[in-house]
Each structure stands twice: as C-alpha cells, then as structure tokens.
CSV table of N, CA and C in Angstrom, one decimal:
chain,number,residue,atom,x,y,z
H,1,UNK,N,-5.2,13.9,-4.0
H,1,UNK,CA,-5.1,13.2,-2.8
H,1,UNK,C,-5.5,14.2,-1.6
H,2,UNK,N,-6.2,13.6,-0.7
H,2,UNK,CA,-6.6,14.4,0.5
H,2,UNK,C,-6.3,13.5,1.7
H,3,UNK,N,-6.0,14.2,2.9
H,3,UNK,CA,-5.9,13.4,4.1
H,3,UNK,C,-7.2,12.7,4.5
H,4,UNK,N,-7.0,11.5,5.0
H,4,UNK,CA,-8.2,10.8,5.4
H,4,UNK,C,-8.7,11.4,6.7
H,5,UNK,N,-10.0,11.1,7.0
H,5,UNK,CA,-10.6,11.4,8.3
H,5,UNK,C,-11.1,10.1,9.0
H,6,UNK,N,-11.4,10.2,10.2
H,6,UNK,CA,-11.9,9.0,10.9
H,6,UNK,C,-13.2,8.4,10.2
H,7,UNK,N,-13.9,9.3,9.6
H,7,UNK,CA,-15.2,8.9,8.9
H,7,UNK,C,-14.9,8.1,7.7
H,8,UNK,N,-13.7,8.1,7.1
H,8,UNK,CA,-13.3,7.4,5.9
H,8,UNK,C,-13.0,5.9,6.2
H,9,UNK,N,-12.8,5.5,7.5
H,9,UNK,CA,-12.3,4.2,7.8
H,9,UNK,C,-13.1,3.1,7.2
H,10,UNK,N,-14.4,3.1,7.3
H,10,UNK,CA,-15.2,2.0,6.8
H,10,UNK,C,-15.1,1.8,5.3
H,11,UNK,N,-15.1,2.9,4.6
H,11,UNK,CA,-15.0,2.8,3.1
H,11,UNK,C,-13.7,2.3,2.7
H,12,UNK,N,-12.6,2.8,3.4
H,12,UNK,CA,-11.3,2.4,3.0
H,12,UNK,C,-11.1,0.9,3.4
H,13,UNK,N,-11.6,0.4,4.5
H,13,UNK,CA,-11.5,-1.0,4.8
H,13,UNK,C,-12.2,-1.8,3.7
H,14,UNK,N,-13.4,-1.4,3.3
H,14,UNK,CA,-14.1,-2.1,2.2
H,14,UNK,C,-13.3,-2.2,0.9
H,15,UNK,N,-12.7,-1.1,0.6
H,15,UNK,CA,-11.8,-1.0,-0.6
H,15,UNK,C,-10.7,-2.0,-0.5
H,16,UNK,N,-10.0,-2.0,0.7
H,16,UNK,CA,-8.9,-2.9,0.9
H,16,UNK,C,-9.3,-4.3,0.8
H,17,UNK,N,-10.4,-4.7,1.4
H,17,UNK,CA,-10.9,-6.1,1.3
H,17,UNK,C,-11.1,-6.5,-0.2
H,18,UNK,N,-11.7,-5.7,-1.0
H,18,UNK,CA,-12.0,-6.0,-2.4
H,18,UNK,C,-10.7,-6.0,-3.2
H,19,UNK,N,-9.8,-5.1,-2.9
H,19,UNK,CA,-8.5,-5.1,-3.6
H,19,UNK,C,-7.7,-6.3,-3.3
H,20,UNK,N,-7.7,-6.8,-2.1
H,20,UNK,CA,-6.9,-7.9,-1.7
H,20,UNK,C,-7.5,-9.3,-2.0
H,21,UNK,N,-8.8,-9.3,-2.3
H,21,UNK,CA,-9.5,-10.5,-2.5
H,21,UNK,C,-8.8,-11.5,-3.4
H,22,UNK,N,-8.5,-11.1,-4.7
H,22,UNK,CA,-7.9,-12.1,-5.6
H,22,UNK,C,-6.6,-12.7,-5.1
H,23,UNK,N,-5.7,-11.9,-4.5
H,23,UNK,CA,-4.4,-12.4,-4.0
H,23,UNK,C,-4.6,-13.3,-2.8
H,24,UNK,N,-5.5,-12.9,-1.9
H,24,UNK,CA,-5.7,-13.7,-0.7
H,24,UNK,C,-6.5,-15.0,-1.0
H,25,UNK,N,-7.4,-15.0,-2.0
H,25,UNK,CA,-8.1,-16.2,-2.4
H,25,UNK,C,-7.1,-17.1,-3.0
H,26,UNK,N,-6.2,-16.6,-3.9
H,26,UNK,CA,-5.1,-17.5,-4.5
H,26,UNK,C,-4.3,-18.1,-3.4
H,27,UNK,N,-4.0,-17.4,-2.3
H,27,UNK,CA,-3.2,-18.0,-1.2
H,27,UNK,C,-4.0,-18.8,-0.3
H,28,UNK,N,-5.3,-18.9,-0.5
H,28,UNK,CA,-6.2,-19.7,0.4
H,28,UNK,C,-6.4,-19.0,1.7
H,29,UNK,N,-6.3,-17.7,1.8
H,29,UNK,CA,-6.4,-17.0,3.1
H,29,UNK,C,-7.4,-15.9,3.1
H,30,UNK,N,-8.4,-15.9,2.2
H,30,UNK,CA,-9.3,-14.8,2.2
H,30,UNK,C,-10.4,-14.9,3.3
H,31,UNK,N,-10.4,-14.0,4.1
H,31,UNK,CA,-11.4,-13.9,5.2
H,31,UNK,C,-11.8,-12.4,5.3
H,32,UNK,N,-12.9,-12.0,4.7
H,32,UNK,CA,-13.3,-10.6,4.6
H,32,UNK,C,-13.4,-9.9,6.0
H,33,UNK,N,-13.9,-10.7,6.9
H,33,UNK,CA,-14.1,-10.1,8.3
H,33,UNK,C,-12.8,-9.8,8.9
H,34,UNK,N,-11.9,-10.8,8.8
H,34,UNK,CA,-10.5,-10.6,9.4
H,34,UNK,C,-9.8,-9.5,8.7
H,35,UNK,N,-9.9,-9.4,7.3
H,35,UNK,CA,-9.2,-8.4,6.6
H,35,UNK,C,-9.7,-7.0,7.0
H,36,UNK,N,-11.0,-6.9,7.1
H,36,UNK,CA,-11.6,-5.6,7.5
H,36,UNK,C,-11.1,-5.2,8.9
H,37,UNK,N,-11.2,-6.1,9.9
H,37,UNK,CA,-10.9,-5.8,11.3
H,37,UNK,C,-9.4,-5.5,11.4
H,38,UNK,N,-8.6,-6.2,10.7
H,38,UNK,CA,-7.1,-6.0,10.7
H,38,UNK,C,-6.8,-4.6,10.3
H,39,UNK,N,-7.4,-4.1,9.2
H,39,UNK,CA,-7.2,-2.7,8.8
H,39,UNK,C,-7.7,-1.7,9.8
H,40,UNK,N,-9.0,-1.9,10.2
H,40,UNK,CA,-9.6,-0.9,11.2
H,40,UNK,C,-8.8,-0.9,12.5
H,41,UNK,N,-8.2,-2.0,13.0
H,41,UNK,CA,-7.5,-1.9,14.2
H,41,UNK,C,-6.3,-1.1,14.2
H,42,UNK,N,-5.7,-0.9,13.0
H,42,UNK,CA,-4.5,-0.1,12.8
H,42,UNK,C,-4.7,1.2,12.1
H,43,UNK,N,-5.9,1.6,11.8
H,43,UNK,CA,-6.2,2.8,11.1
H,43,UNK,C,-5.8,4.0,11.8
H,44,UNK,N,-5.0,4.8,11.2
H,44,UNK,CA,-4.6,6.1,11.8
H,44,UNK,C,-4.8,7.2,10.6
H,45,UNK,N,-5.8,8.0,10.8
H,45,UNK,CA,-6.2,8.9,9.7
H,45,UNK,C,-5.0,9.8,9.3
H,46,UNK,N,-4.2,10.3,10.2
H,46,UNK,CA,-3.2,11.2,9.9
H,46,UNK,C,-2.1,10.6,9.0
H,47,UNK,N,-2.0,9.3,9.0
H,47,UNK,CA,-1.0,8.6,8.1
H,47,UNK,C,-1.6,8.2,6.8
H,48,UNK,N,-2.9,8.5,6.5
H,48,UNK,CA,-3.6,8.0,5.4
H,48,UNK,C,-4.0,9.1,4.4
H,49,UNK,N,-3.7,8.8,3.1
H,49,UNK,CA,-4.1,9.7,2.1
H,49,UNK,C,-5.2,9.0,1.2
H,50,UNK,N,-6.2,9.7,0.9
H,50,UNK,CA,-7.3,9.2,0.1
H,50,UNK,C,-7.1,9.7,-1.4
H,51,UNK,N,-7.2,8.8,-2.3
H,51,UNK,CA,-7.0,9.1,-3.7
H,51,UNK,C,-8.4,9.2,-4.4
H,52,UNK,N,-8.7,10.3,-5.0
H,52,UNK,CA,-10.0,10.4,-5.6
H,52,UNK,C,-9.8,10.8,-7.1
H,53,UNK,N,-10.6,10.3,-7.9
H,53,UNK,CA,-10.6,10.6,-9.4
H,53,UNK,C,-12.0,11.1,-9.8
H,54,UNK,N,-12.1,12.3,-10.2
H,54,UNK,CA,-13.4,13.0,-10.6
H,54,UNK,C,-14.4,12.8,-9.4
H,55,UNK,N,-13.9,13.0,-8.2
H,55,UNK,CA,-14.8,12.9,-7.0
H,55,UNK,C,-15.1,11.5,-6.5
H,56,UNK,N,-14.7,10.5,-7.3
H,56,UNK,CA,-14.9,9.1,-6.9
H,56,UNK,C,-13.7,8.5,-6.1
H,57,UNK,N,-14.0,7.7,-5.1
H,57,UNK,CA,-12.9,7.1,-4.3
H,57,UNK,C,-12.2,6.1,-5.2
H,58,UNK,N,-10.9,6.4,-5.5
H,58,UNK,CA,-10.1,5.6,-6.4
H,58,UNK,C,-9.2,4.6,-5.6
H,59,UNK,N,-8.8,5.1,-4.4
H,59,UNK,CA,-7.9,4.3,-3.6
H,59,UNK,C,-7.4,5.0,-2.4
H,60,UNK,N,-6.4,4.5,-1.8
H,60,UNK,CA,-5.7,5.2,-0.6
H,60,UNK,C,-4.4,4.5,-0.4
H,61,UNK,N,-3.6,5.3,0.4
H,61,UNK,CA,-2.3,4.7,0.8
H,61,UNK,C,-2.0,5.2,2.2
H,62,UNK,N,-1.2,4.4,2.9
H,62,UNK,CA,-0.8,4.7,4.3
H,62,UNK,C,0.7,4.7,4.4
H,63,UNK,N,1.3,5.8,4.8
H,63,UNK,CA,2.8,5.9,5.0
H,63,UNK,C,3.0,6.2,6.5
H,64,UNK,N,3.9,5.3,7.1
H,64,UNK,CA,4.3,5.5,8.5
H,64,UNK,C,5.7,6.0,8.4
H,65,UNK,N,5.9,7.2,9.0
H,65,UNK,CA,7.3,7.7,9.1
H,65,UNK,C,8.0,7.1,10.3
H,66,UNK,N,8.9,6.3,10.1
H,66,UNK,CA,9.6,5.6,11.1
H,66,UNK,C,10.9,6.3,11.5
H,67,UNK,N,11.2,7.4,11.0
H,67,UNK,CA,12.4,8.2,11.3
H,67,UNK,C,13.6,7.8,10.4
H,68,UNK,N,14.0,6.5,10.5
H,68,UNK,CA,15.1,6.0,9.7
H,68,UNK,C,14.6,5.4,8.4
H,69,UNK,N,13.3,5.3,8.2
H,69,UNK,CA,12.7,4.9,6.9
H,69,UNK,C,11.3,5.2,6.8
H,70,UNK,N,10.8,5.3,5.6
H,70,UNK,CA,9.3,5.4,5.4
H,70,UNK,C,8.8,4.0,5.1
H,71,UNK,N,7.7,3.7,5.8
H,71,UNK,CA,7.0,2.4,5.7
H,71,UNK,C,5.7,2.6,4.9
H,72,UNK,N,5.6,2.0,3.7
H,72,UNK,CA,4.4,2.1,3.0
H,72,UNK,C,3.6,0.9,3.5
H,73,UNK,N,2.6,1.2,4.4
H,73,UNK,CA,1.8,0.2,5.0
H,73,UNK,C,0.7,-0.4,4.1
H,74,UNK,N,0.1,0.5,3.3
H,74,UNK,CA,-1.0,0.1,2.5
H,74,UNK,C,-0.9,1.0,1.2
H,75,UNK,N,-1.3,0.4,0.1
H,75,UNK,CA,-1.5,1.1,-1.2
H,75,UNK,C,-2.5,0.2,-1.9
H,76,UNK,N,-3.8,0.7,-2.0
H,76,UNK,CA,-4.8,0.0,-2.6
H,76,UNK,C,-5.6,0.9,-3.6
H,77,UNK,N,-5.9,0.3,-4.7
H,77,UNK,CA,-6.7,1.0,-5.7
H,77,UNK,C,-7.9,0.2,-6.1
H,78,UNK,N,-9.1,0.8,-6.2
H,78,UNK,CA,-10.3,0.1,-6.7
H,78,UNK,C,-10.0,-0.5,-8.1
H,79,UNK,N,-10.6,-1.6,-8.4
H,79,UNK,CA,-10.3,-2.3,-9.7
H,79,UNK,C,-10.4,-1.4,-10.9
H,80,UNK,N,-11.4,-0.5,-10.9
H,80,UNK,CA,-11.7,0.4,-12.0
H,80,UNK,C,-10.5,1.4,-12.2
H,81,UNK,N,-9.7,1.6,-11.2
H,81,UNK,CA,-8.6,2.6,-11.3
H,81,UNK,C,-7.2,1.9,-11.4
H,82,UNK,N,-7.1,0.6,-11.4
H,82,UNK,CA,-5.9,0.0,-11.6
H,82,UNK,C,-5.4,0.0,-13.0
H,83,UNK,N,-4.1,0.0,-13.2
H,83,UNK,CA,-3.5,0.0,-14.5
H,83,UNK,C,-3.5,1.4,-15.2
H,84,UNK,N,-3.7,2.4,-14.5
H,84,UNK,CA,-3.8,3.8,-15.0
H,84,UNK,C,-2.6,4.6,-14.6
H,85,UNK,N,-1.6,4.0,-13.9
H,85,UNK,CA,-0.4,4.7,-13.5
H,85,UNK,C,-0.6,5.5,-12.1
H,86,UNK,N,-1.7,5.4,-11.5
H,86,UNK,CA,-1.9,6.1,-10.2
H,86,UNK,C,-1.0,5.5,-9.1
H,87,UNK,N,-0.9,4.2,-9.0
H,87,UNK,CA,-0.1,3.7,-8.0
H,87,UNK,C,1.4,4.0,-8.2
H,88,UNK,N,1.8,4.0,-9.4
H,88,UNK,CA,3.2,4.3,-9.8
H,88,UNK,C,3.5,5.8,-9.4
H,89,UNK,N,2.6,6.7,-9.6
H,89,UNK,CA,2.8,8.1,-9.3
H,89,UNK,C,2.9,8.2,-7.8
H,90,UNK,N,2.1,7.5,-7.0
H,90,UNK,CA,2.1,7.6,-5.6
H,90,UNK,C,3.5,7.1,-5.1
H,91,UNK,N,3.9,5.9,-5.6
H,91,UNK,CA,5.2,5.4,-5.1
H,91,UNK,C,6.4,6.2,-5.5
H,92,UNK,N,6.4,6.8,-6.7
H,92,UNK,CA,7.5,7.6,-7.1
H,92,UNK,C,7.6,8.9,-6.3
H,93,UNK,N,6.4,9.5,-5.9
H,93,UNK,CA,6.4,10.6,-5.0
H,93,UNK,C,7.0,10.3,-3.6
H,94,UNK,N,6.7,9.1,-3.1
H,94,UNK,CA,7.2,8.6,-1.9
H,94,UNK,C,8.7,8.4,-2.0
H,95,UNK,N,9.1,7.8,-3.1
H,95,UNK,CA,10.6,7.6,-3.3
H,95,UNK,C,11.3,8.9,-3.4
H,96,UNK,N,10.7,9.9,-4.0
H,96,UNK,CA,11.4,11.3,-4.0
H,96,UNK,C,11.5,11.9,-2.6
H,97,UNK,N,10.5,11.7,-1.8
H,97,UNK,CA,10.6,12.2,-0.4
H,97,UNK,C,11.7,11.5,0.3
H,98,UNK,N,11.8,10.2,0.1
H,98,UNK,CA,12.8,9.4,0.8
H,98,UNK,C,14.2,9.8,0.3
H,99,UNK,N,14.3,10.0,-1.0
H,99,UNK,CA,15.6,10.4,-1.6
H,99,UNK,C,16.0,11.7,-1.0
H,100,UNK,N,15.1,12.7,-0.9
H,100,UNK,CA,15.5,14.0,-0.3
H,100,UNK,C,16.0,13.8,1.2
H,101,UNK,N,15.4,12.9,1.9
H,101,UNK,CA,15.7,12.7,3.3
H,101,UNK,C,16.9,11.7,3.5
H,102,UNK,N,17.3,11.0,2.4
H,102,UNK,CA,18.4,10.1,2.5
H,102,UNK,C,18.0,8.8,3.3
H,103,UNK,N,16.7,8.4,3.2
H,103,UNK,CA,16.3,7.2,3.9
H,103,UNK,C,15.6,6.2,2.9
H,104,UNK,N,15.5,4.9,3.3
H,104,UNK,CA,14.8,4.0,2.4
H,104,UNK,C,13.3,4.0,2.6
H,105,UNK,N,12.7,3.4,1.6
H,105,UNK,CA,11.2,3.0,1.7
H,105,UNK,C,11.1,1.5,1.9
H,106,UNK,N,10.3,1.1,2.8
H,106,UNK,CA,10.1,-0.3,3.1
H,106,UNK,C,8.7,-0.7,3.0
H,107,UNK,N,8.4,-1.9,2.7
H,107,UNK,CA,7.0,-2.4,2.7
H,107,UNK,C,7.0,-3.9,2.7
H,108,UNK,N,5.8,-4.5,2.9
H,108,UNK,CA,5.6,-5.9,2.8
H,108,UNK,C,4.5,-6.2,1.7
H,109,UNK,N,4.7,-7.3,1.0
H,109,UNK,CA,3.7,-7.7,0.0
H,109,UNK,C,3.5,-9.2,0.2
H,110,UNK,N,2.3,-9.6,0.0
H,110,UNK,CA,1.9,-11.0,0.0
H,110,UNK,C,2.7,-11.8,-1.0
H,111,UNK,N,3.3,-12.9,-0.6
H,111,UNK,CA,4.0,-13.7,-1.6
H,111,UNK,C,3.1,-14.1,-2.7
H,112,UNK,N,3.7,-14.0,-3.9
H,112,UNK,CA,2.9,-14.4,-5.1
H,112,UNK,C,1.9,-13.4,-5.6
H,113,UNK,N,1.7,-12.3,-5.0
H,113,UNK,CA,0.7,-11.3,-5.4
H,113,UNK,C,1.3,-10.4,-6.5
H,114,UNK,N,0.5,-9.8,-7.3
H,114,UNK,CA,1.0,-8.9,-8.4
H,114,UNK,C,1.7,-7.7,-7.7
H,115,UNK,N,1.5,-7.4,-6.5
H,115,UNK,CA,2.1,-6.2,-5.8
H,115,UNK,C,3.6,-6.4,-5.8
H,116,UNK,N,4.1,-7.6,-5.6
H,116,UNK,CA,5.6,-7.8,-5.6
H,116,UNK,C,6.2,-7.4,-7.0
H,117,UNK,N,5.6,-7.8,-8.1
H,117,UNK,CA,6.1,-7.4,-9.4
H,117,UNK,C,6.0,-5.9,-9.6
H,118,UNK,N,4.9,-5.3,-9.1
H,118,UNK,CA,4.7,-3.9,-9.2
H,118,UNK,C,5.9,-3.1,-8.5
H,119,UNK,N,6.1,-3.5,-7.3
H,119,UNK,CA,7.2,-2.8,-6.5
H,119,UNK,C,8.6,-3.1,-7.1
H,120,UNK,N,8.8,-4.3,-7.6
H,120,UNK,CA,10.1,-4.5,-8.2
H,120,UNK,C,10.3,-3.7,-9.5
H,121,UNK,N,9.2,-3.5,-10.2
H,121,UNK,CA,9.3,-2.6,-11.4
H,121,UNK,C,9.7,-1.2,-11.1
H,122,UNK,N,9.4,-0.8,-9.9
H,122,UNK,CA,9.8,0.6,-9.4
H,122,UNK,C,11.1,0.6,-8.6
H,123,UNK,N,11.9,-0.5,-8.7
H,123,UNK,CA,13.2,-0.4,-8.2
H,123,UNK,C,13.3,-1.0,-6.8
H,124,UNK,N,12.3,-1.6,-6.2
H,124,UNK,CA,12.4,-2.2,-4.9
H,124,UNK,C,13.0,-3.6,-5.0
H,125,UNK,N,13.7,-4.0,-4.0
H,125,UNK,CA,14.3,-5.3,-4.0
H,125,UNK,C,13.8,-6.1,-2.8
H,126,UNK,N,13.7,-7.4,-3.0
H,126,UNK,CA,13.3,-8.2,-1.8
H,126,UNK,C,14.5,-8.4,-0.9
H,127,UNK,N,14.2,-8.1,0.4
H,127,UNK,CA,15.3,-8.2,1.4
H,127,UNK,C,15.0,-9.3,2.4
H,128,UNK,N,13.8,-9.8,2.5
H,128,UNK,CA,13.4,-10.9,3.5
H,128,UNK,C,12.1,-11.5,3.1
H,129,UNK,N,12.0,-12.7,3.4
H,129,UNK,CA,10.7,-13.5,3.0
H,129,UNK,C,10.4,-14.4,4.2
H,130,UNK,N,9.1,-14.6,4.4
H,130,UNK,CA,8.6,-15.7,5.3
H,130,UNK,C,7.6,-16.4,4.6
H,131,UNK,N,6.8,-17.3,5.3
H,131,UNK,CA,5.8,-18.1,4.6
H,131,UNK,C,4.7,-17.3,3.9
H,132,UNK,N,4.4,-16.1,4.4
H,132,UNK,CA,3.3,-15.3,3.9
H,132,UNK,C,3.7,-14.1,3.1
H,133,UNK,N,4.7,-13.4,3.5
H,133,UNK,CA,5.0,-12.1,2.9
H,133,UNK,C,6.5,-12.0,2.5
H,134,UNK,N,6.7,-11.0,1.6
H,134,UNK,CA,8.1,-10.6,1.3
H,134,UNK,C,8.3,-9.2,1.7
H,135,UNK,N,9.4,-8.9,2.3
H,135,UNK,CA,9.7,-7.5,2.7
H,135,UNK,C,10.5,-6.9,1.5
H,136,UNK,N,10.1,-5.7,1.1
H,136,UNK,CA,10.8,-5.0,0.0
H,136,UNK,C,11.4,-3.7,0.5
H,137,UNK,N,12.5,-3.3,-0.1
H,137,UNK,CA,13.1,-2.0,0.2
H,137,UNK,C,13.6,-1.3,-1.0
H,138,UNK,N,13.5,0.0,-1.0
H,138,UNK,CA,14.0,0.8,-2.0
H,138,UNK,C,14.9,1.9,-1.4
H,139,UNK,N,16.1,2.0,-1.9
H,139,UNK,CA,17.0,3.0,-1.4
H,139,UNK,C,17.5,3.8,-2.6
H,140,UNK,N,17.6,5.1,-2.5
H,140,UNK,CA,18.1,5.9,-3.6
H,140,UNK,C,19.5,5.5,-4.0
H,141,UNK,N,19.7,5.3,-5.2
H,141,UNK,CA,21.1,4.9,-5.7
H,141,UNK,C,21.3,3.4,-5.4
H,142,UNK,N,20.3,2.7,-4.9
H,142,UNK,CA,20.6,1.3,-4.6
H,142,UNK,C,19.9,0.4,-5.5
C-alpha cells in the first residue's frame, strides 16, 4: 500500500465506478458520470491508500479519522483482485488500529450489495438503515 497522490484521482475514480457497477445496476442507480464526480468531489489524497499487486493497481481505500471513530469511506478492488483476501487484510488492519485506540470503525454500504455481507463476516453490525444504505459499525469486544 502506498499513499495516494492527486495524480491518482482519475484512475481511482474509474476503478470505483467499475467496482460499484454491479451493485448500482442491481439497485437501478448506476450513473457512471455521477459516480465518478461524487468520488472526485470528495477526494483527499492524504486519506487514501493505493493497493498495488505486482505493480498493478489492485484497489484503494479511504479512511477518515473522525477522532471518536475511524470512518472507512471507500474500499474498492478491481475485479481481478477480488476474492484473494486483500480486502479482509485491509479491514483487519483498520480494526487493529481502532482496537489500539479504543474507538469503533464505521462505514456505509449500499443495501443489498455484497459489501454488507463482507463487513458482517468481519464482525461489523448494522446500526442504521435508510432507503439506500446501511450503516455498519465494528467495536472491539462488541
């Protein structure tokens, strides 16, 4: 993993759009232009880590330190790198940091997406839900 730079923004936005496509299409909400712009409007390089495998862009994640919790804003892997345990390693490292600090990890996932099952398998629990998203939280010992 390496810190992102502003020059990475376009490639990361494209990866996000492709990674989200199946879930957003299933929800009837896929708009590639909107998905790209939404990511770029909130892109902060210092909060973003790029995941590479053998020099190839495998994915990225964005963690926002909110003081009282860590917010996992994005975690996306290119299709060729999914199912290899990369995402689980990223989340477990984040959980370990949160455990050391005594704070929870929070995130949102699109309702009905595979992401919800993924996070639940790592000990996250649903704490709130609206028409589009479910908020998940992980707390050490919880």
